[in-house]
mmCIF file of C-alpha atoms in Angstrom:
data_model
loop_
_atom_site.group_PDB
_atom_site.id
_atom_site.type_symbol
_atom_site.label_atom_id
_atom_site.label_comp_id
_atom_site.label_asym_id
_atom_site.label_seq_id
_atom_site.Cartn_x
_atom_site.Cartn_y
_atom_site.Cartn_z
ATOM 1 C CA MET A 1 -6.150 -9.560 3.774
ATOM 2 C CA LEU A 2 -5.010 -13.167 3.804
ATOM 3 C CA GLN A 3 -7.474 -15.601 2.284
ATOM 4 C CA LEU A 4 -9.346 -17.576 4.927
ATOM 5 C CA GLN A 5 -9.079 -20.743 2.849
ATOM 6 C CA TYR A 6 -5.280 -20.411 2.803
ATOM 7 C CA ILE A 7 -5.174 -20.063 6.597
ATOM 8 C CA LYS A 8 -7.457 -23.080 7.052
ATOM 9 C CA GLU A 9 -5.665 -25.351 4.619
ATOM 10 C CA HIS A 10 -2.093 -24.230 5.369
ATOM 11 C CA ARG A 11 -2.092 -23.262 9.038
ATOM 12 C CA GLU A 12 1.511 -24.288 9.731
ATOM 13 C CA GLU A 13 2.846 -22.641 6.567
ATOM 14 C CA CYS A 14 0.899 -19.461 7.329
ATOM 15 C CA ILE A 15 2.323 -19.288 10.852
ATOM 16 C CA SER A 16 5.844 -20.053 9.640
ATOM 17 C CA ARG A 17 5.737 -17.248 7.042
ATOM 18 C CA LEU A 18 4.191 -14.700 9.400
ATOM 19 C CA LYS A 19 6.881 -15.409 11.989
ATOM 20 C CA ILE A 20 9.308 -13.723 9.577
ATOM 21 C CA LYS A 21 7.376 -10.494 10.251
ATOM 22 C CA ASN A 22 7.711 -11.019 14.007
ATOM 23 C CA VAL A 23 3.945 -10.979 14.545
ATOM 24 C CA LYS A 24 3.036 -11.070 18.240
ATOM 25 C CA ASP A 25 0.822 -13.839 19.671
ATOM 26 C CA LEU A 26 0.756 -15.373 16.199
ATOM 27 C CA GLU A 27 -0.424 -18.919 16.944
ATOM 28 C CA ALA A 28 -3.178 -17.653 19.243
ATOM 29 C CA ARG A 29 -4.388 -15.134 16.653
ATOM 30 C CA VAL A 30 -4.473 -17.710 13.853
ATOM 31 C CA ASP A 31 -6.248 -20.255 16.038
ATOM 32 C CA GLU A 32 -8.777 -17.616 17.123
ATOM 33 C CA ILE A 33 -9.578 -16.962 13.462
ATOM 34 C CA LEU A 34 -10.047 -20.681 12.851
ATOM 35 C CA ALA A 35 -12.233 -20.998 15.968
ATOM 36 C CA ILE A 36 -14.476 -18.096 14.950
ATOM 37 C CA ASP A 37 -14.772 -19.573 11.459
ATOM 38 C CA ALA A 38 -15.715 -22.977 12.928
ATOM 39 C CA GLU A 39 -18.352 -21.299 15.100
ATOM 40 C CA ARG A 40 -19.664 -19.358 12.097
ATOM 41 C CA ARG A 41 -19.975 -22.551 10.033
ATOM 42 C CA ALA A 42 -21.663 -24.413 12.902
ATOM 43 C CA LEU A 43 -24.197 -21.592 13.229
ATOM 44 C CA GLN A 44 -24.827 -21.824 9.487
ATOM 45 C CA VAL A 45 -25.549 -25.564 9.813
ATOM 46 C CA LYS A 46 -28.036 -24.844 12.611
ATOM 47 C CA ALA A 47 -29.621 -22.019 10.646
ATOM 48 C CA ASP A 48 -30.028 -24.265 7.607
ATOM 49 C CA ALA A 49 -31.653 -26.949 9.747
ATOM 50 C CA VAL A 50 -34.067 -24.438 11.300
ATOM 51 C CA LYS A 51 -34.893 -23.083 7.838
ATOM 52 C CA ALA A 52 -35.632 -26.613 6.631
ATOM 53 C CA ASP A 53 -37.929 -27.175 9.622
ATOM 54 C CA GLN A 54 -39.700 -23.878 8.892
ATOM 55 C CA ASN A 55 -40.281 -24.872 5.286
ATOM 56 C CA ARG A 56 -41.529 -28.339 6.301
ATOM 57 C CA ILE A 57 -43.943 -26.922 8.895
ATOM 58 C CA ALA A 58 -45.211 -24.284 6.455
ATOM 59 C CA LYS A 59 -46.205 -27.079 4.053
ATOM 60 C CA GLU A 60 -47.833 -29.032 6.877
ATOM 61 C CA ILE A 61 -49.850 -25.972 7.942
ATOM 62 C CA GLY A 62 -51.087 -25.531 4.387
ATOM 63 C CA ALA A 63 -52.132 -29.166 4.143
ATOM 64 C CA LEU A 64 -53.865 -29.133 7.536
ATOM 65 C CA MET A 65 -55.804 -25.987 6.681
ATOM 66 C CA LYS A 66 -57.030 -27.588 3.462
ATOM 67 C CA GLU A 67 -58.246 -30.577 5.437
ATOM 68 C CA GLY A 68 -59.999 -28.334 7.934
ATOM 69 C CA ARG A 69 -57.827 -29.463 10.812
ATOM 70 C CA ARG A 70 -57.491 -25.954 12.248
ATOM 71 C CA ASP A 71 -56.459 -26.905 15.804
ATOM 72 C CA GLU A 72 -53.520 -28.925 14.550
ATOM 73 C CA ALA A 73 -52.642 -26.118 12.140
ATOM 74 C CA GLU A 74 -52.580 -23.619 15.043
ATOM 75 C CA ASP A 75 -50.232 -25.922 16.963
ATOM 76 C CA ARG A 76 -47.936 -25.981 13.947
ATOM 77 C CA LYS A 77 -48.109 -22.164 13.716
ATOM 78 C CA ALA A 78 -46.987 -21.874 17.341
ATOM 79 C CA GLU A 79 -44.104 -24.216 16.597
ATOM 80 C CA SER A 80 -43.273 -22.130 13.505
ATOM 81 C CA GLY A 81 -43.169 -18.985 15.666
ATOM 82 C CA LYS A 82 -40.592 -20.542 17.963
ATOM 83 C CA LEU A 83 -38.509 -21.542 14.943
ATOM 84 C CA LYS A 84 -38.723 -18.005 13.589
ATOM 85 C CA ALA A 85 -37.385 -16.604 16.866
ATOM 86 C CA GLU A 86 -34.613 -19.198 16.857
ATOM 87 C CA SER A 87 -33.786 -18.331 13.239
ATOM 88 C CA GLU A 88 -33.518 -14.618 14.076
ATOM 89 C CA GLU A 89 -31.238 -15.344 17.031
ATOM 90 C CA LEU A 90 -29.013 -17.534 14.875
ATOM 91 C CA ALA A 91 -28.860 -14.824 12.185
ATOM 92 C CA SER A 92 -27.781 -12.288 14.807
ATOM 93 C CA ARG A 93 -25.086 -14.618 16.138
ATOM 94 C CA GLN A 94 -23.934 -15.332 12.587
ATOM 95 C CA ALA A 95 -23.602 -11.602 11.876
ATOM 96 C CA GLU A 96 -21.576 -11.125 15.059
ATOM 97 C CA ALA A 97 -19.296 -14.039 14.154
ATOM 98 C CA GLU A 98 -18.891 -12.697 10.605
ATOM 99 C CA GLN A 99 -17.929 -9.261 11.900
ATOM 100 C CA ALA A 100 -15.501 -10.702 14.451
ATOM 101 C CA LEU A 101 -13.921 -12.919 11.784
ATOM 102 C CA ASN A 102 -13.511 -9.999 9.387
ATOM 103 C CA GLU A 103 -11.923 -7.814 12.094
ATOM 104 C CA LYS A 104 -9.454 -10.554 13.018
ATOM 105 C CA LEU A 105 -8.541 -11.150 9.369
ATOM 106 C CA LEU A 106 -8.064 -7.415 8.771
ATOM 107 C CA SER A 107 -5.660 -7.217 11.726
ATOM 108 C CA LEU A 108 -3.400 -9.969 10.379
ATOM 109 C CA PRO A 109 -0.551 -8.765 8.105
ATOM 110 C CA ASN A 110 0.354 -10.206 4.754
ATOM 111 C CA ALA A 111 2.505 -13.323 4.755
ATOM 112 C CA PRO A 112 5.959 -12.562 3.286
ATOM 113 C CA HIS A 113 7.317 -14.434 0.289
ATOM 114 C CA PRO A 114 9.409 -17.489 1.330
ATOM 115 C CA SER A 115 12.589 -15.766 0.094
ATOM 116 C CA VAL A 116 12.216 -12.768 2.435
ATOM 117 C CA PRO A 117 15.125 -12.735 4.899
ATOM 118 C CA GLU A 118 14.624 -12.887 8.634
ATOM 119 C CA GLY A 119 15.367 -9.822 10.720
ATOM 120 C CA ARG A 120 13.887 -7.334 13.153
ATOM 121 C CA SER A 121 14.873 -3.909 11.810
ATOM 122 C CA ALA A 122 16.408 -1.975 8.935
ATOM 123 C CA GLU A 123 19.811 -3.130 10.156
ATOM 124 C CA ASP A 124 18.937 -6.617 8.895
ATOM 125 C CA ASN A 125 18.000 -5.606 5.332
ATOM 126 C CA VAL A 126 20.127 -7.109 2.557
ATOM 127 C CA VAL A 127 21.890 -5.054 -0.134
ATOM 128 C CA VAL A 128 21.143 -6.800 -3.457
ATOM 129 C CA ALA A 129 22.470 -4.202 -5.929
ATOM 130 C CA GLN A 130 24.602 -1.064 -5.949
ATOM 131 C CA HIS A 131 25.255 1.669 -8.517
ATOM 132 C CA ASP A 132 28.230 3.910 -7.796
ATOM 133 C CA VAL A 133 28.801 7.431 -9.115
ATOM 134 C CA LYS A 134 31.922 9.508 -8.466
ATOM 135 C CA ILE A 135 31.091 12.704 -6.563
ATOM 136 C CA ASN A 136 33.504 15.629 -6.240
ATOM 137 C CA LEU A 137 32.353 17.874 -3.431
ATOM 138 C CA PRO A 138 33.917 21.266 -2.779
ATOM 139 C CA GLU A 139 35.502 22.030 0.562
ATOM 140 C CA ASN A 140 32.951 22.977 3.203
ATOM 141 C CA ALA A 141 30.121 21.281 1.287
ATOM 142 C CA LEU A 142 26.708 22.231 2.634
ATOM 143 C CA PRO A 143 23.692 20.034 3.470
ATOM 144 C CA HIS A 144 20.645 20.715 1.327
ATOM 145 C CA TRP A 145 18.787 22.777 3.932
ATOM 146 C CA GLU A 146 21.646 25.282 3.942
ATOM 147 C CA LEU A 147 21.832 25.214 0.136
ATOM 148 C CA CYS A 148 18.098 25.930 -0.028
ATOM 149 C CA GLN A 149 18.589 28.988 2.139
ATOM 150 C CA LYS A 150 21.717 30.126 0.298
ATOM 151 C CA TYR A 151 20.044 30.058 -3.133
ATOM 152 C CA ASP A 152 16.536 30.914 -1.843
ATOM 153 C CA ILE A 153 14.858 27.945 -3.537
ATOM 154 C CA ILE A 154 13.006 26.215 -0.676
ATOM 155 C CA ASP A 155 11.779 28.044 2.412
ATOM 156 C CA PHE A 156 11.103 25.870 5.445
ATOM 157 C CA GLU A 157 10.393 28.741 7.835
ATOM 158 C CA LEU A 158 7.821 30.274 5.507
ATOM 159 C CA GLY A 159 6.071 26.892 5.258
ATOM 160 C CA ASN A 160 6.086 26.675 9.035
ATOM 161 C CA LYS A 161 4.460 30.110 9.219
ATOM 162 C CA ILE A 162 1.725 29.216 6.730
ATOM 163 C CA THR A 163 0.984 25.696 7.948
ATOM 164 C CA GLY A 164 3.529 24.092 10.251
ATOM 165 C CA ALA A 165 6.721 22.079 10.266
ATOM 166 C CA GLY A 166 7.027 19.660 7.377
ATOM 167 C CA PHE A 167 5.209 21.821 4.793
ATOM 168 C CA PRO A 168 7.944 23.623 2.785
ATOM 169 C CA VAL A 169 7.443 26.395 0.228
ATOM 170 C CA TYR A 170 9.254 25.888 -3.093
ATOM 171 C CA LYS A 171 10.404 29.118 -4.748
ATOM 172 C CA GLY A 172 11.835 30.145 -8.118
ATOM 173 C CA LYS A 173 14.252 27.561 -9.443
ATOM 174 C CA GLY A 174 13.340 25.268 -6.562
ATOM 175 C CA ALA A 175 9.722 25.183 -7.736
ATOM 176 C CA ARG A 176 10.851 24.661 -11.333
ATOM 177 C CA LEU A 177 13.114 21.777 -10.271
ATOM 178 C CA GLN A 178 10.168 20.170 -8.514
ATOM 179 C CA ARG A 179 7.957 20.530 -11.598
ATOM 180 C CA ALA A 180 10.707 19.286 -13.908
ATOM 181 C CA LEU A 181 11.228 16.122 -11.868
ATOM 182 C CA ILE A 182 7.494 15.368 -11.853
ATOM 183 C CA ASN A 183 7.257 15.755 -15.643
ATOM 184 C CA PHE A 184 10.438 13.749 -16.187
ATOM 185 C CA PHE A 185 9.190 10.858 -14.057
ATOM 186 C CA LEU A 186 5.738 10.883 -15.690
ATOM 187 C CA ASN A 187 7.172 10.932 -19.206
ATOM 188 C CA GLU A 188 9.615 8.136 -18.449
ATOM 189 C CA ALA A 189 6.774 6.012 -17.078
ATOM 190 C CA ALA A 190 4.615 6.730 -20.130
ATOM 191 C CA GLU A 191 7.440 5.556 -22.394
ATOM 192 C CA ALA A 192 7.643 2.371 -20.308
ATOM 193 C CA GLY A 193 3.957 1.630 -20.956
ATOM 194 C CA TYR A 194 2.250 3.112 -17.894
ATOM 195 C CA GLN A 195 -1.049 4.950 -18.433
ATOM 196 C CA GLU A 196 -1.150 8.248 -16.566
ATOM 197 C CA ILE A 197 -3.860 8.802 -13.948
ATOM 198 C CA MET A 198 -4.576 12.039 -12.086
ATOM 199 C CA PRO A 199 -6.275 10.735 -8.930
ATOM 200 C CA PRO A 200 -8.211 12.511 -6.163
ATOM 201 C CA LEU A 201 -6.140 13.586 -3.172
ATOM 202 C CA MET A 202 -8.807 12.351 -0.752
ATOM 203 C CA VAL A 203 -10.261 8.863 -0.385
ATOM 204 C CA ASN A 204 -13.079 7.295 1.593
ATOM 205 C CA GLU A 205 -12.754 4.617 4.254
ATOM 206 C CA ALA A 206 -13.448 1.754 1.830
ATOM 207 C CA SER A 207 -10.483 2.818 -0.293
ATOM 208 C CA GLY A 208 -8.220 3.023 2.760
ATOM 209 C CA LEU A 209 -9.321 -0.461 3.800
ATOM 210 C CA GLY A 210 -8.848 -1.778 0.276
ATOM 211 C CA THR A 211 -5.127 -1.046 0.055
ATOM 212 C CA GLY A 212 -4.388 -1.695 3.738
ATOM 213 C CA GLN A 213 -3.827 1.823 5.096
ATOM 214 C CA LEU A 214 -6.810 1.221 7.366
ATOM 215 C CA PRO A 215 -6.909 0.072 10.056
ATOM 216 C CA ASP A 216 -3.094 -0.395 10.223
ATOM 217 C CA LYS A 217 -1.932 3.189 9.535
ATOM 218 C CA GLU A 218 -4.930 5.223 10.671
ATOM 219 C CA GLY A 219 -2.776 7.292 13.042
ATOM 220 C CA GLN A 220 -0.466 8.320 10.193
ATOM 221 C CA MET A 221 -3.235 9.616 7.923
ATOM 222 C CA TYR A 222 -4.788 13.077 7.918
ATOM 223 C CA ALA A 223 -8.515 12.583 8.431
ATOM 224 C CA ILE A 224 -11.489 14.787 7.520
ATOM 225 C CA PRO A 225 -14.121 13.441 9.952
ATOM 226 C CA LEU A 226 -17.001 15.632 8.751
ATOM 227 C CA ASP A 227 -16.926 13.964 5.333
ATOM 228 C CA GLY A 228 -15.403 10.617 6.264
ATOM 229 C CA PHE A 229 -12.420 11.236 3.986
ATOM 230 C CA TYR A 230 -8.665 10.770 4.362
ATOM 231 C CA MET A 231 -5.869 12.699 2.638
ATOM 232 C CA ILE A 232 -3.892 10.189 0.605
ATOM 233 C CA PRO A 233 -0.457 9.039 1.834
ATOM 234 C CA THR A 234 0.399 7.941 -1.729
ATOM 235 C CA ALA A 235 -1.277 7.777 -5.150
ATOM 236 C CA GLU A 236 -1.211 3.984 -4.735
ATOM 237 C CA VAL A 237 -4.414 4.219 -2.710
ATOM 238 C CA PRO A 238 -6.772 5.893 -5.213
ATOM 239 C CA ILE A 239 -5.172 4.312 -8.299
ATOM 240 C CA THR A 240 -5.367 0.717 -7.014
ATOM 241 C CA ASN A 241 -8.934 1.356 -5.856
ATOM 242 C CA LEU A 242 -9.948 2.164 -9.417
ATOM 243 C CA TYR A 243 -10.459 -1.593 -9.654
ATOM 244 C CA ARG A 244 -12.138 -2.247 -6.308
ATOM 245 C CA GLY A 245 -15.030 -4.685 -6.793
ATOM 246 C CA GLU A 246 -14.127 -5.293 -10.451
ATOM 247 C CA ILE A 247 -13.590 -8.464 -12.478
ATOM 248 C CA VAL A 248 -10.930 -7.382 -14.969
ATOM 249 C CA ASP A 249 -10.377 -8.975 -18.349
ATOM 250 C CA ALA A 250 -7.309 -11.220 -18.054
ATOM 251 C CA ARG A 251 -6.292 -10.133 -21.550
ATOM 252 C CA ARG A 252 -5.507 -6.683 -20.116
ATOM 253 C CA PHE A 253 -2.680 -7.943 -17.885
ATOM 254 C CA PRO A 254 -0.435 -6.283 -16.935
ATOM 255 C CA ILE A 255 -2.541 -3.206 -16.171
ATOM 256 C CA ARG A 256 0.022 -0.434 -15.669
ATOM 257 C CA HIS A 257 -0.748 3.016 -14.262
ATOM 258 C CA VAL A 258 1.341 5.977 -13.172
ATOM 259 C CA GLY A 259 0.158 8.969 -11.180
ATOM 260 C CA TYR A 260 1.592 12.106 -9.665
ATOM 261 C CA SER A 261 0.091 13.370 -6.425
ATOM 262 C CA GLU A 262 0.815 15.303 -3.320
ATOM 263 C CA CYS A 263 1.129 12.908 -0.385
ATOM 264 C CA PHE A 264 0.155 13.596 3.227
ATOM 265 C CA ARG A 265 1.563 11.717 6.217
ATOM 266 C CA ARG A 266 1.769 12.356 9.935
ATOM 267 C CA GLU A 267 5.437 11.355 9.892
ATOM 268 C CA ALA A 268 6.589 10.723 13.443
ATOM 269 C CA GLY A 269 10.265 10.799 14.284
ATOM 270 C CA SER A 270 13.024 12.198 16.414
ATOM 271 C CA TYR A 271 14.496 15.640 16.020
ATOM 272 C CA GLY A 272 17.937 16.210 14.510
ATOM 273 C CA LYS A 273 19.685 15.963 11.161
ATOM 274 C CA ASP A 274 17.839 12.777 10.120
ATOM 275 C CA VAL A 275 14.566 14.715 9.879
ATOM 276 C CA ARG A 276 15.907 18.143 8.900
ATOM 277 C CA GLY A 277 14.990 19.911 5.676
ATOM 278 C CA LEU A 278 13.564 17.572 3.052
ATOM 279 C CA ASN A 279 14.479 14.385 4.904
ATOM 280 C CA ARG A 280 11.015 14.014 6.416
ATOM 281 C CA LEU A 281 7.910 15.976 5.477
ATOM 282 C CA HIS A 282 4.182 15.925 6.159
ATOM 283 C CA GLU A 283 3.360 16.935 2.581
ATOM 284 C CA PHE A 284 5.486 15.914 -0.384
ATOM 285 C CA SER A 285 5.266 15.164 -4.111
ATOM 286 C CA LYS A 286 5.573 11.665 -5.502
ATOM 287 C CA VAL A 287 5.107 9.832 -8.783
ATOM 288 C CA GLU A 288 3.750 6.326 -8.207
ATOM 289 C CA ILE A 289 3.573 3.296 -10.487
ATOM 290 C CA VAL A 290 0.838 0.706 -9.889
ATOM 291 C CA VAL A 291 0.373 -2.649 -11.631
ATOM 292 C CA ILE A 292 -2.511 -5.122 -11.588
ATOM 293 C CA GLU A 293 -1.089 -8.453 -12.696
ATOM 294 C CA HIS A 294 -1.772 -12.162 -13.201
ATOM 295 C CA PRO A 295 -0.492 -14.163 -10.190
ATOM 296 C CA ASP A 296 1.800 -16.268 -12.389
ATOM 297 C CA ARG A 297 3.704 -13.203 -13.634
ATOM 298 C CA SER A 298 3.734 -10.780 -10.708
ATOM 299 C CA TYR A 299 7.318 -11.439 -9.596
ATOM 300 C CA ASP A 300 8.627 -10.964 -13.141
ATOM 301 C CA THR A 301 6.730 -7.670 -13.147
ATOM 302 C CA LEU A 302 8.311 -6.738 -9.819
ATOM 303 C CA GLU A 303 11.728 -7.113 -11.444
ATOM 304 C CA GLU A 304 10.637 -4.905 -14.354
ATOM 305 C CA MET A 305 9.473 -2.225 -11.905
ATOM 306 C CA LYS A 306 12.816 -2.369 -10.075
ATOM 307 C CA HIS A 307 14.629 -1.898 -13.375
ATOM 308 C CA HIS A 308 12.463 1.131 -14.188
ATOM 309 C CA VAL A 309 13.208 2.818 -10.860
ATOM 310 C CA GLY A 310 16.921 2.089 -11.188
ATOM 311 C CA SER A 311 17.002 3.577 -14.694
ATOM 312 C CA LEU A 312 15.553 6.850 -13.374
ATOM 313 C CA LEU A 313 18.252 7.162 -10.721
ATOM 314 C CA GLU A 314 20.973 6.383 -13.228
ATOM 315 C CA LYS A 315 19.697 9.051 -15.635
ATOM 316 C CA LEU A 316 19.735 11.523 -12.744
ATOM 317 C CA GLY A 317 23.352 10.563 -12.049
ATOM 318 C CA LEU A 318 22.673 9.531 -8.451
ATOM 319 C CA PRO A 319 24.553 6.765 -6.622
ATOM 320 C CA TYR A 320 22.122 4.256 -5.133
ATOM 321 C CA HIS A 321 21.765 0.804 -3.723
ATOM 322 C CA VAL A 322 18.837 -1.605 -3.535
ATOM 323 C CA LEU A 323 17.801 -3.316 -0.318
ATOM 324 C CA LYS A 324 15.680 -6.418 0.028
ATOM 325 C CA LEU A 325 13.719 -5.765 3.180
ATOM 326 C CA CYS A 326 13.766 -8.282 5.996
ATOM 327 C CA GLY A 327 10.525 -9.434 7.590
ATOM 328 C CA GLY A 328 10.780 -7.053 10.532
ATOM 329 C CA ASP A 329 11.151 -3.966 8.312
ATOM 330 C CA MET A 330 8.401 -4.779 5.814
ATOM 331 C CA SER A 331 5.047 -3.058 5.653
ATOM 332 C CA PHE A 332 1.844 -4.611 6.959
ATOM 333 C CA THR A 333 0.574 -5.244 3.422
ATOM 334 C CA SER A 334 3.679 -6.346 1.513
ATOM 335 C CA ALA A 335 4.751 -9.857 0.530
ATOM 336 C CA MET A 336 8.097 -8.613 -0.796
ATOM 337 C CA THR A 337 9.670 -5.152 -0.859
ATOM 338 C CA PHE A 338 12.796 -3.622 -2.336
ATOM 339 C CA ASP A 339 13.899 -0.184 -1.142
ATOM 340 C CA PHE A 340 16.032 2.165 -3.226
ATOM 341 C CA GLU A 341 18.307 4.517 -1.318
ATOM 342 C CA VAL A 342 20.430 7.319 -2.805
ATOM 343 C CA TRP A 343 23.702 8.488 -1.310
ATOM 344 C CA SER A 344 23.604 11.986 0.153
ATOM 345 C CA ALA A 345 27.210 13.136 -0.068
ATOM 346 C CA ALA A 346 26.946 16.202 2.169
ATOM 347 C CA GLN A 347 25.026 14.351 4.882
ATOM 348 C CA GLN A 348 27.094 11.180 4.446
ATOM 349 C CA ARG A 349 24.054 8.925 4.660
ATOM 350 C CA TRP A 350 21.648 6.899 2.555
ATOM 351 C CA LEU A 351 18.194 8.364 1.884
ATOM 352 C CA GLU A 352 15.238 6.160 0.929
ATOM 353 C CA VAL A 353 13.585 7.380 -2.278
ATOM 354 C CA SER A 354 11.513 4.390 -3.408
ATOM 355 C CA SER A 355 9.850 1.216 -2.186
ATOM 356 C CA VAL A 356 8.779 -1.322 -4.806
ATOM 357 C CA SER A 357 6.446 -4.004 -3.482
ATOM 358 C CA ASN A 358 4.404 -7.028 -4.471
ATOM 359 C CA PHE A 359 1.284 -7.475 -2.326
ATOM 360 C CA GLU A 360 0.235 -10.717 -4.060
ATOM 361 C CA THR A 361 -3.511 -11.210 -3.324
ATOM 362 C CA PHE A 362 -3.539 -9.276 -0.027
ATOM 363 C CA GLN A 363 -5.010 -6.017 -1.349
ATOM 364 C CA ALA A 364 -7.074 -7.748 -4.039
ATOM 365 C CA ASN A 365 -8.810 -9.895 -1.405
ATOM 366 C CA ARG A 366 -9.815 -6.769 0.528
ATOM 367 C CA MET A 367 -11.011 -5.055 -2.640
ATOM 368 C CA LYS A 368 -12.560 -8.127 -4.307
ATOM 369 C CA LEU A 369 -10.396 -7.424 -7.348
ATOM 370 C CA ARG A 370 -10.573 -10.481 -9.561
ATOM 371 C CA PHE A 371 -10.184 -11.934 -13.040
ATOM 372 C CA LYS A 372 -11.587 -15.099 -14.625
ATOM 373 C CA ASP A 373 -9.201 -17.977 -15.276
ATOM 374 C CA GLU A 374 -9.323 -20.178 -18.370
ATOM 375 C CA ALA A 375 -12.126 -22.221 -16.799
ATOM 376 C CA GLY A 376 -14.162 -19.050 -16.199
ATOM 377 C CA LYS A 377 -13.665 -19.184 -12.427
ATOM 378 C CA PRO A 378 -13.013 -15.882 -10.617
ATOM 379 C CA GLN A 379 -9.514 -15.624 -9.124
ATOM 380 C CA LEU A 380 -7.813 -12.856 -7.155
ATOM 381 C CA CYS A 381 -5.358 -10.599 -8.989
ATOM 382 C CA HIS A 382 -1.923 -9.611 -7.713
ATOM 383 C CA THR A 383 -1.230 -5.922 -7.060
ATOM 384 C CA LEU A 384 2.131 -4.133 -7.074
ATOM 385 C CA ASN A 385 3.299 -0.576 -6.614
ATOM 386 C CA GLY A 386 6.434 1.509 -6.388
ATOM 387 C CA SER A 387 7.652 5.062 -5.960
ATOM 388 C CA ALA A 388 9.036 6.293 -9.270
ATOM 389 C CA LEU A 389 9.975 8.490 -7.567
ATOM 390 C CA ALA A 390 9.425 10.345 -4.270
ATOM 391 C CA LEU A 391 10.770 13.858 -4.776
ATOM 392 C CA PRO A 392 12.018 15.334 -1.456
ATOM 393 C CA ARG A 393 15.103 13.198 -0.952
ATOM 394 C CA ILE A 394 15.792 13.097 -4.695
ATOM 395 C CA VAL A 395 15.932 16.904 -4.599
ATOM 396 C CA ALA A 396 18.120 16.766 -1.474
ATOM 397 C CA ALA A 397 20.593 14.417 -3.150
ATOM 398 C CA ILE A 398 20.680 16.411 -6.411
ATOM 399 C CA LEU A 399 21.412 19.631 -4.531
ATOM 400 C CA GLU A 400 24.064 18.149 -2.252
ATOM 401 C CA ASN A 401 25.840 15.883 -4.743
ATOM 402 C CA ASN A 402 26.049 18.487 -7.524
ATOM 403 C CA GLN A 403 27.119 21.577 -5.583
ATOM 404 C CA THR A 404 30.141 23.487 -6.868
ATOM 405 C CA PRO A 405 31.750 26.823 -5.914
ATOM 406 C CA ASP A 406 29.857 28.357 -8.861
ATOM 407 C CA GLY A 407 26.409 26.936 -8.122
ATOM 408 C CA ILE A 408 24.499 23.654 -8.243
ATOM 409 C CA LEU A 409 24.696 21.775 -11.547
ATOM 410 C CA MET A 410 21.487 20.174 -12.806
ATOM 411 C CA PRO A 411 21.331 16.608 -14.221
ATOM 412 C CA GLN A 412 21.452 16.748 -18.016
ATOM 413 C CA CYS A 413 18.208 14.771 -18.348
ATOM 414 C CA LEU A 414 16.361 17.596 -16.558
ATOM 415 C CA VAL A 415 17.780 20.560 -18.487
ATOM 416 C CA PRO A 416 15.148 20.346 -21.292
ATOM 417 C CA TYR A 417 12.418 20.461 -18.611
ATOM 418 C CA LEU A 418 14.099 23.222 -16.593
ATOM 419 C CA GLY A 419 15.362 25.664 -19.160
ATOM 420 C CA PHE A 420 18.558 26.148 -17.108
ATOM 421 C CA ASP A 421 21.545 23.977 -16.276
ATOM 422 C CA ARG A 422 22.452 25.274 -12.829
ATOM 423 C CA ILE A 423 21.121 27.006 -9.759
ATOM 424 C CA ASP A 424 23.240 30.037 -8.850
#
């Protein structure tokens, strides 16, 4: 959530930055927020004045009663009753204004960093880095969904029988590959200084609001209405919310966490090859890195996180490039995002496997996540997160890019975790 003070003091800058995200009716929405805030403050002034009158009259009533001037005291009591009714009405109007202001602020996306490029869709994203790997595919190379069937390692039809489309069953060496990747990613993060967290797979509404999944992505989340819970779309949600409502010790910065979780999303999309097999799932495994950082250092930390993700892909021997997302392709909550995409040789397309983002104070403001500056004044932290990594498309690329006539070769970095060097 954008800070109200920032909107008030930097209206033009706020509007200019949000225009990069192509926000509809932007000026009207910002001005409505400012108008509601002005009304709220005016009501507070009136309420304070009424309260002062109540206090003054209460003293007068006491003095009159001591002097035995009961008739005058009763007149003052009647006046006090009217003030009480007025005070209650003002309190009700204040509460309504506060709620309306909060709802309007929650509906406004994060303002992108000034360096974020303009654009309306993924077509306008900017390639900022590329890592090439030579791939030698056999004739008649197969896409991963056919390889999964050929080697009986992932069963999409069985998952459909048990649950529905988008819930695959991993079998034999496919299950072991999944487990190996999770352990590899977790160990690499631990070596990079991230503390491992095993979070709950369900969160409450306050947690969803804290990281910005609610109310923006409510339709994409699996809800459990009876308990008021939501299945997590990423470990970012529970891990970041570890610090909701906290004032952290600034000496702890950067606070680095890593967590593996299953992720649940109502992924909507068209039918066809772009969503076949592992390309788009409703349940998938992901290792997530989360950082709570001092505002002065968050963009340096973002670069460190990018380097970590890139190092994982290089160790896996996967060709990839890094995209700086344009305003129109960024998430509701992000101030800056870099996407990592790996090349799928059999499908001849790029597959997104990671998003690394800086949210600046947007999530921290929702969660009241703060630290004390050198003067002892509470300030909002910056929060960051990134996939390190999401497994489905990593698995797809490994299977497709490493297929040979004699089986699928495994990346050398995974062999110690797997206990085998190929799937055949």
